[in-house]
Short mmCIF file of C-alpha atoms and ligand atoms in Angstrom, two decimals:
data_model
loop_
_atom_site.label_atom_id
_atom_site.label_comp_id
_atom_site.label_asym_id
_atom_site.label_seq_id
_atom_site.Cartn_x
_atom_site.Cartn_y
_atom_site.Cartn_z
CA MET M 1 0.17 0.09 -0.05
CA LYS M 2 1.32 3.73 -0.44
CA THR M 3 2.40 5.73 2.13
CA VAL M 4 1.88 9.40 2.64
CA TYR M 5 4.01 11.65 4.00
CA SER M 6 5.34 15.49 4.68
CA PRO M 7 8.89 16.55 6.11
CA LEU M 8 6.60 19.51 7.13
CA HIS M 9 5.94 17.74 10.78
CA HIS M 10 9.31 18.40 11.46
CA ARG M 11 7.60 22.12 12.05
CA ARG M 12 6.22 20.69 15.23
CA THR M 13 9.44 20.47 17.57
CA ALA M 14 8.25 21.57 20.76
CA VAL M 15 10.31 21.68 23.71
CA SER M 16 8.56 20.63 26.58
CA GLU M 17 5.82 18.72 27.79
CA LEU M 18 3.71 19.33 31.24
CA ASP M 19 4.29 15.93 32.59
CA GLY M 20 4.74 15.41 36.55
CA GLY M 21 5.07 19.24 37.16
CA VAL M 22 8.27 19.55 35.39
CA LEU M 23 8.56 19.85 31.60
CA ILE M 24 10.17 17.24 29.48
CA PRO M 25 11.03 17.08 26.14
CA PRO M 26 7.48 15.55 24.38
CA HIS M 27 6.90 11.77 23.75
CA GLU M 28 5.68 13.19 20.63
CA ASN M 29 8.05 13.80 18.67
CA PRO M 30 9.59 14.35 15.38
CA ASN M 31 11.80 10.60 15.54
CA ARG M 32 8.19 8.95 15.42
CA ALA M 33 7.55 9.86 12.07
CA GLU M 34 11.01 9.19 10.89
CA THR M 35 11.20 5.76 12.43
CA ILE M 36 7.92 5.08 10.73
CA LEU M 37 9.13 6.07 7.29
CA ALA M 38 12.50 4.32 7.55
CA ARG M 39 10.87 0.90 8.33
CA VAL M 40 7.86 1.81 5.72
CA LYS M 41 10.58 1.78 3.36
CA ASP M 42 13.07 -0.97 4.41
CA GLN M 43 10.47 -2.99 4.28
CA GLN M 44 9.09 -1.34 1.04
CA LEU M 45 5.70 -1.55 1.68
CA GLY M 46 4.53 0.65 -1.12
CA GLU M 47 5.44 4.13 -2.75
CA VAL M 48 5.46 7.01 -0.42
CA LEU M 49 4.00 10.24 -1.73
CA PRO M 50 4.00 13.90 -0.90
CA PRO M 51 0.48 15.08 0.16
CA GLU M 52 -1.46 17.30 -1.75
CA SER M 53 -2.51 21.02 -0.43
CA HIS M 54 -6.60 20.57 -0.22
CA GLY M 55 -6.57 24.39 1.42
CA LEU M 56 -8.64 24.93 5.03
CA ALA M 57 -12.02 24.11 3.56
CA PRO M 58 -11.95 20.18 4.45
CA ILE M 59 -10.55 21.45 7.65
CA ARG M 60 -13.92 23.61 7.70
CA ARG M 61 -16.16 20.55 7.72
CA ILE M 62 -14.71 19.75 10.83
CA HIS M 63 -13.71 22.38 13.06
CA SER M 64 -15.28 25.92 14.10
CA ASP M 65 -13.37 29.12 12.13
CA ARG M 66 -13.07 30.97 14.97
CA TYR M 67 -10.69 27.98 16.41
CA ILE M 68 -8.52 27.66 13.03
CA GLU M 69 -7.77 31.00 13.18
CA PHE M 70 -6.83 30.74 16.89
CA LEU M 71 -4.14 27.99 16.17
CA GLU M 72 -2.86 30.15 13.14
CA HIS M 73 -2.28 32.94 15.44
CA CYS M 74 -1.74 31.35 18.83
CA TRP M 75 1.88 31.45 18.39
CA ARG M 76 2.28 35.38 17.05
CA ASP M 77 -0.67 36.43 19.54
CA TRP M 78 1.26 34.66 22.67
CA GLN M 79 4.93 35.71 21.27
CA ALA M 80 3.39 39.70 21.26
CA GLU M 81 2.59 39.23 25.04
CA GLY M 82 6.42 38.84 25.43
CA LYS M 83 5.82 35.07 27.37
CA PRO M 84 9.43 33.36 27.61
CA GLY M 85 8.34 29.93 26.72
CA GLU M 86 5.55 27.38 24.78
CA ALA M 87 2.63 28.48 24.58
CA ILE M 88 0.76 26.14 27.45
CA PRO M 89 -2.51 26.42 28.35
CA ALA M 90 -2.66 26.59 32.33
CA VAL M 91 -6.61 28.11 33.27
CA TRP M 92 -9.50 26.73 32.35
CA SER M 93 -13.51 27.14 32.86
CA GLY M 94 -14.52 25.65 35.80
CA ARG M 95 -17.97 24.23 37.06
CA GLY M 96 -20.04 27.76 37.47
CA MET M 97 -17.54 30.14 35.46
CA ARG M 98 -18.82 31.53 32.17
CA GLU M 99 -17.72 29.63 28.71
CA ARG M 100 -17.58 32.61 27.01
CA LEU M 101 -14.46 33.14 25.37
CA PRO M 102 -12.03 35.57 26.11
CA LYS M 103 -9.70 37.93 24.48
CA ASP M 104 -6.43 37.22 26.06
CA ILE M 105 -4.24 34.65 24.72
CA ASP M 106 -4.07 32.66 28.47
CA GLY M 107 -7.60 32.69 28.56
CA ARG M 108 -8.22 31.78 24.52
CA LEU M 109 -5.19 28.93 25.27
CA GLY M 110 -7.92 27.68 27.98
CA PHE M 111 -10.80 27.49 26.13
CA TYR M 112 -9.48 26.11 22.98
CA SER M 113 -7.98 23.12 25.18
CA PHE M 114 -9.03 20.55 27.65
CA ALA M 115 -5.27 19.53 28.45
CA ALA M 116 -1.89 21.11 29.15
CA GLU M 117 0.61 18.75 28.40
CA THR M 118 0.48 19.80 24.57
CA SER M 119 2.48 23.62 23.85
CA ILE M 120 2.05 25.15 20.99
CA THR M 121 5.20 26.79 19.45
CA ASP M 122 6.19 28.19 15.70
CA GLY M 123 5.55 25.89 13.15
CA THR M 124 2.50 23.80 15.03
CA TRP M 125 0.43 25.02 12.54
CA GLU M 126 2.08 24.74 9.10
CA ALA M 127 2.69 21.02 10.72
CA ALA M 128 -1.07 20.54 12.03
CA ARG M 129 -2.43 21.56 8.24
CA ALA M 130 0.04 19.18 6.43
CA ALA M 131 -0.86 16.60 8.58
CA VAL M 132 -4.62 17.18 7.50
CA ASP M 133 -3.44 17.09 4.07
CA VAL M 134 -1.44 13.84 4.83
CA ALA M 135 -4.74 12.04 5.62
CA LEU M 136 -6.84 13.77 2.72
CA THR M 137 -4.10 12.65 -0.38
CA ALA M 138 -4.44 9.45 1.39
CA GLN M 139 -7.99 9.29 1.98
CA ALA M 140 -8.30 10.50 -2.03
CA LEU M 141 -6.07 7.53 -3.42
CA VAL M 142 -8.34 4.93 -1.14
CA ALA M 143 -11.65 7.15 -2.45
CA GLY M 144 -10.23 6.78 -5.98
CA GLY M 145 -10.28 2.97 -5.76
CA GLU M 146 -7.04 1.67 -3.77
CA ARG M 147 -7.28 -1.52 -1.70
CA ALA M 148 -6.08 0.69 1.49
CA ALA M 149 -3.85 3.71 2.20
CA PHE M 150 -1.50 5.00 4.90
CA ALA M 151 -1.66 8.19 5.97
CA LEU M 152 1.75 8.92 8.10
CA CYS M 153 0.05 11.99 10.10
CA ARG M 154 2.40 14.05 12.59
CA PRO M 155 1.29 15.33 14.67
CA PRO M 156 -1.93 12.93 15.21
CA GLY M 157 -5.71 13.78 15.36
CA HIS M 158 -7.93 11.70 17.82
CA HIS M 159 -8.22 13.81 20.68
CA ALA M 160 -9.10 17.11 19.24
CA ALA M 161 -12.42 17.85 18.70
CA GLU M 162 -14.27 20.79 17.07
CA GLU M 163 -12.70 23.82 19.17
CA LEU M 164 -9.95 21.70 21.18
CA PHE M 165 -6.93 21.13 21.33
CA GLY M 166 -5.40 18.58 23.70
CA GLY M 167 -3.09 14.99 24.03
CA TYR M 168 -0.51 15.84 21.43
CA CYS M 169 -3.60 16.80 18.55
CA PHE M 170 -5.10 19.92 16.69
CA PHE M 171 -7.42 19.00 13.96
CA ASN M 172 -9.21 15.87 13.97
CA ASN M 173 -7.14 14.18 10.64
CA ALA M 174 -9.11 11.10 11.07
CA GLY M 175 -12.47 12.76 11.16
CA ILE M 176 -11.72 15.38 8.54
CA ALA M 177 -10.89 12.43 6.37
CA ALA M 178 -14.32 10.75 7.43
CA GLN M 179 -16.03 14.02 6.24
CA ALA M 180 -14.24 14.13 2.66
CA PHE M 181 -15.79 10.27 1.95
CA LEU M 182 -19.11 11.63 3.25
CA ASP M 183 -18.79 14.68 1.07
CA GLN M 184 -17.35 12.56 -2.30
CA GLY M 185 -20.83 10.46 -2.12
CA ALA M 186 -20.09 7.78 0.69
CA LYS M 187 -23.35 6.93 2.63
CA ARG M 188 -21.56 5.77 5.74
CA VAL M 189 -18.15 5.51 7.20
CA ALA M 190 -16.93 3.52 10.10
CA ILE M 191 -13.89 4.99 12.19
CA LEU M 192 -12.19 2.44 14.28
CA ASP M 193 -9.57 4.18 16.79
CA VAL M 194 -6.90 1.54 17.89
CA ASP M 195 -4.69 3.50 20.11
CA PHE M 196 -4.22 3.05 23.40
CA HIS M 197 -6.46 6.22 24.15
CA HIS M 198 -10.30 7.13 24.18
CA GLY M 199 -10.54 9.11 20.80
CA ASN M 200 -12.34 11.88 22.14
CA GLY M 201 -12.25 14.16 19.73
CA THR M 202 -13.26 11.96 16.98
CA GLN M 203 -16.34 10.50 19.51
CA SER M 204 -17.13 14.45 20.10
CA ILE M 205 -17.11 15.28 16.40
CA PHE M 206 -20.02 12.59 15.49
CA TYR M 207 -21.87 12.02 18.56
CA GLN M 208 -25.47 12.95 17.70
CA ARG M 209 -24.39 11.78 13.70
CA SER M 210 -25.55 8.07 11.98
CA ASP M 211 -23.32 8.59 9.26
CA VAL M 212 -20.08 8.02 10.85
CA LEU M 213 -19.51 5.16 13.19
CA THR M 214 -16.89 6.16 15.85
CA LEU M 215 -15.53 2.50 17.89
CA SER M 216 -13.16 2.86 20.32
CA LEU M 217 -10.80 0.47 22.02
CA HIS M 218 -9.11 1.71 24.81
CA GLY M 219 -7.62 2.28 28.72
CA ASP M 220 -10.35 2.47 31.34
CA PRO M 221 -10.68 6.96 31.43
CA ASP M 222 -11.42 5.72 35.24
CA LEU M 223 -7.60 5.16 35.00
CA VAL M 224 -5.79 7.14 32.13
CA PHE M 225 -5.83 10.00 30.03
CA PRO M 226 -8.40 11.65 28.49
CA HIS M 227 -9.53 11.06 31.93
CA PHE M 228 -13.45 12.63 31.09
CA LEU M 229 -15.15 10.62 28.66
CA GLY M 230 -14.85 7.62 26.37
CA PHE M 231 -16.67 5.40 29.05
CA GLU M 232 -18.52 2.90 27.70
CA ASP M 233 -22.38 3.69 28.59
CA GLU M 234 -21.69 6.79 25.82
CA THR M 235 -23.36 5.44 22.89
CA GLY M 236 -24.53 8.35 21.31
CA GLU M 237 -27.59 10.65 21.22
CA GLY M 238 -30.28 11.82 18.99
CA ASP M 239 -29.91 10.62 15.51
CA GLY M 240 -26.59 9.44 16.59
CA GLU M 241 -27.79 7.15 18.97
CA GLY M 242 -26.61 3.54 18.87
CA TYR M 243 -23.20 4.79 16.57
CA ASN M 244 -20.55 5.34 19.28
CA LEU M 245 -19.05 2.09 20.78
CA ASN M 246 -16.41 2.73 23.73
CA ILE M 247 -14.65 -0.65 24.88
CA THR M 248 -12.08 -0.06 28.04
CA TYR M 249 -9.37 -2.31 29.38
CA PRO M 250 -7.46 -2.34 32.78
CA PRO M 251 -4.19 -2.45 33.59
CA ASN M 252 -1.91 -4.62 31.86
CA THR M 253 -4.40 -5.91 29.40
CA PRO M 254 -2.44 -8.67 26.82
CA PHE M 255 -3.81 -8.99 23.03
CA GLU M 256 -6.25 -12.31 23.97
CA VAL M 257 -8.01 -9.76 25.57
CA TRP M 258 -7.95 -6.96 23.87
CA ARG M 259 -9.16 -8.71 20.78
CA GLU M 260 -12.00 -9.94 22.27
CA GLY M 261 -13.44 -5.81 22.12
CA LEU M 262 -11.61 -5.70 18.23
CA GLU M 263 -14.10 -8.57 17.76
CA THR M 264 -17.01 -7.22 19.26
CA ALA M 265 -15.96 -3.52 16.94
CA CYS M 266 -15.14 -5.82 13.66
CA GLN M 267 -18.81 -7.49 14.56
CA ARG M 268 -20.02 -3.33 14.76
CA ILE M 269 -19.02 -2.47 11.66
CA VAL M 270 -19.93 -5.28 9.44
CA ASP M 271 -23.67 -4.55 11.10
CA TYR M 272 -23.47 -1.32 10.36
CA ALA M 273 -22.09 -1.65 6.83
CA PRO M 274 -19.72 1.59 6.12
CA ASP M 275 -18.60 2.86 2.23
CA ALA M 276 -15.24 3.35 3.86
CA LEU M 277 -12.97 2.61 7.43
CA ILE M 278 -10.73 4.66 8.68
CA ILE M 279 -8.47 2.61 11.06
CA ALA M 280 -7.36 5.49 14.11
CA LEU M 281 -3.57 3.68 14.55
CA GLY M 282 -1.83 3.87 17.20
CA VAL M 283 0.76 1.66 18.55
CA ASP M 284 0.71 3.16 22.20
CA THR M 285 -0.58 -0.43 23.07
CA PHE M 286 2.81 -2.39 23.04
CA GLU M 287 4.28 -3.80 26.31
CA GLU M 288 6.66 -1.50 26.37
CA ASP M 289 5.19 1.86 25.56
CA PRO M 290 6.67 4.81 28.41
CA ILE M 291 3.04 6.02 29.22
CA SER M 292 0.47 3.06 28.53
CA PHE M 293 -0.61 0.13 29.90
CA PHE M 294 -1.22 -2.68 27.71
CA LYS M 295 0.86 -5.76 26.74
CA LEU M 296 0.35 -5.88 22.90
CA LYS M 297 3.44 -7.42 21.62
CA SER M 298 4.76 -6.97 18.01
CA SER M 299 3.87 -9.69 16.57
CA ASP M 300 0.10 -8.75 17.44
CA TYR M 301 0.20 -6.04 15.03
CA LEU M 302 0.22 -8.30 12.22
CA THR M 303 -2.87 -10.65 13.47
CA LEU M 304 -4.48 -6.72 13.90
CA GLY M 305 -3.73 -6.13 10.60
CA GLN M 306 -5.15 -9.64 9.13
CA ARG M 307 -8.00 -9.24 11.44
CA LEU M 308 -8.87 -5.25 9.45
CA ALA M 309 -8.27 -6.80 6.20
CA GLU M 310 -10.59 -9.51 6.78
CA LEU M 311 -13.59 -6.74 6.37
CA GLY M 312 -13.15 -6.51 3.20
CA LEU M 313 -13.60 -3.00 3.20
CA PRO M 314 -12.10 0.40 1.69
CA THR M 315 -9.32 1.52 4.29
CA LEU M 316 -7.60 4.37 5.53
CA PHE M 317 -5.10 4.35 8.02
CA THR M 318 -4.21 7.46 9.62
CA MET M 319 -1.45 7.79 12.30
CA GLU M 320 -2.07 8.62 15.90
CA GLY M 321 -0.23 7.72 18.87
CA GLY M 322 2.62 5.08 19.80
CA TYR M 323 5.75 6.43 21.93
CA ASP M 324 8.36 3.12 22.17
CA VAL M 325 10.32 4.89 19.33
CA ASP M 326 12.86 2.15 19.27
CA ALA M 327 9.59 -0.38 18.26
CA ILE M 328 7.28 2.32 16.65
CA GLY M 329 8.60 1.83 13.24
CA VAL M 330 7.96 -2.00 13.53
CA ASN M 331 4.63 -2.10 15.44
CA VAL M 332 2.95 0.41 12.80
CA VAL M 333 4.36 -1.71 9.58
CA ASN M 334 3.74 -5.22 11.07
CA VAL M 335 0.14 -3.76 11.22
CA LEU M 336 0.11 -2.66 7.86
CA LYS M 337 1.92 -5.63 6.53
CA GLY M 338 -0.46 -7.78 8.49
CA PHE M 339 -3.25 -6.25 6.24
CA GLU M 340 -1.66 -6.86 2.88
CA GLY M 341 -1.66 -10.17 3.52
C1 OKP S 401 -2.32 10.98 23.12
B1 OKP S 401 -2.08 9.63 21.70
C2 OKP S 401 0.99 10.65 30.85
C3 OKP S 401 0.45 11.87 31.07
C4 OKP S 401 -0.06 11.26 29.64
C5 OKP S 401 -1.40 13.02 26.99
C6 OKP S 401 -1.50 11.50 26.78
C7 OKP S 401 -1.88 11.88 25.40
C8 OKP S 401 -2.05 10.77 24.64
N1 OKP S 401 2.33 11.37 31.92
N2 OKP S 401 -0.83 12.33 29.01
O1 OKP S 401 -3.72 9.31 21.97
O2 OKP S 401 -1.61 8.83 21.93
MG1 MG S 402 -8.40 4.15 20.96
ZN1 ZN S 403 -2.72 7.04 22.61
#
């Protein structure tokens, strides 16, 4: 299968992630994409293509104009205030307070975010836009008849909601691609999120809609990020009732247990009969992942890819998390190789 990749991901090179009360070098760093790309080439997965520019219109189908405008100018506005470090949100509208958009940059950072680990810096906007173009270019390959394509997105997207960044995500690459399928004539699209973390942004964006089925397998949010969404009783609302599936797991979940939820999700996808499938592909389910607690092994990713191929659907893979950089290339390409059989 073809891979779409942009070197513009390097523009996202934050130096700080708030973790445990200190600023650490971000887990979500450029080496991740470079290691995956090297493995794609080494294993001769297929051609590597640059993205085509799709402009802002497909992003506006998912994210609000004011949020897009905020991301574009956040770093400029932060610098104009003479702040010494990277732009990090540190204040939010707590219970009982107003949900109104303030003028001040600290206020706007809080308004448009749900977590503080993700700093905004010079180049974040360019990299996040390039990741969308990567997703949309791979989406076009699948819409054009390719069985599957791999969007090597960085930064990732599944935590980003209509007007929220956080969890290393700014634009919801998979959600924007799903909307593109629909806008090109698809009737139904399924997004299956196999990243260790709940895809809260993807869930929120489509929560009241039945034309996108969202499914996520993840660590129990009672115990891990994003903490405030992703529980199994969240099944959708209004027209979307019944079109969101969350499957949560406890610490140390091995593949044998994880795959039972995968089976449930696959059955739900078959019943839904989508025109296209998007896999939000995180490999932070790996046993050595530094910020996660599942116990998947490298060989399990081959099995995962095989199972996804059995669904027999046009499939777009969009890259999400995975922070054991030494293994990320092997694990990601194992999914894709497993898919190809
Ligand atoms: C992004 B993606 C670790 C805290 C984790 C952020 C996790 C973001 C994950 N000390 N906070 O879903 O892989
Ligand atoms: Mg997930
Ligand atoms: Zn994750």
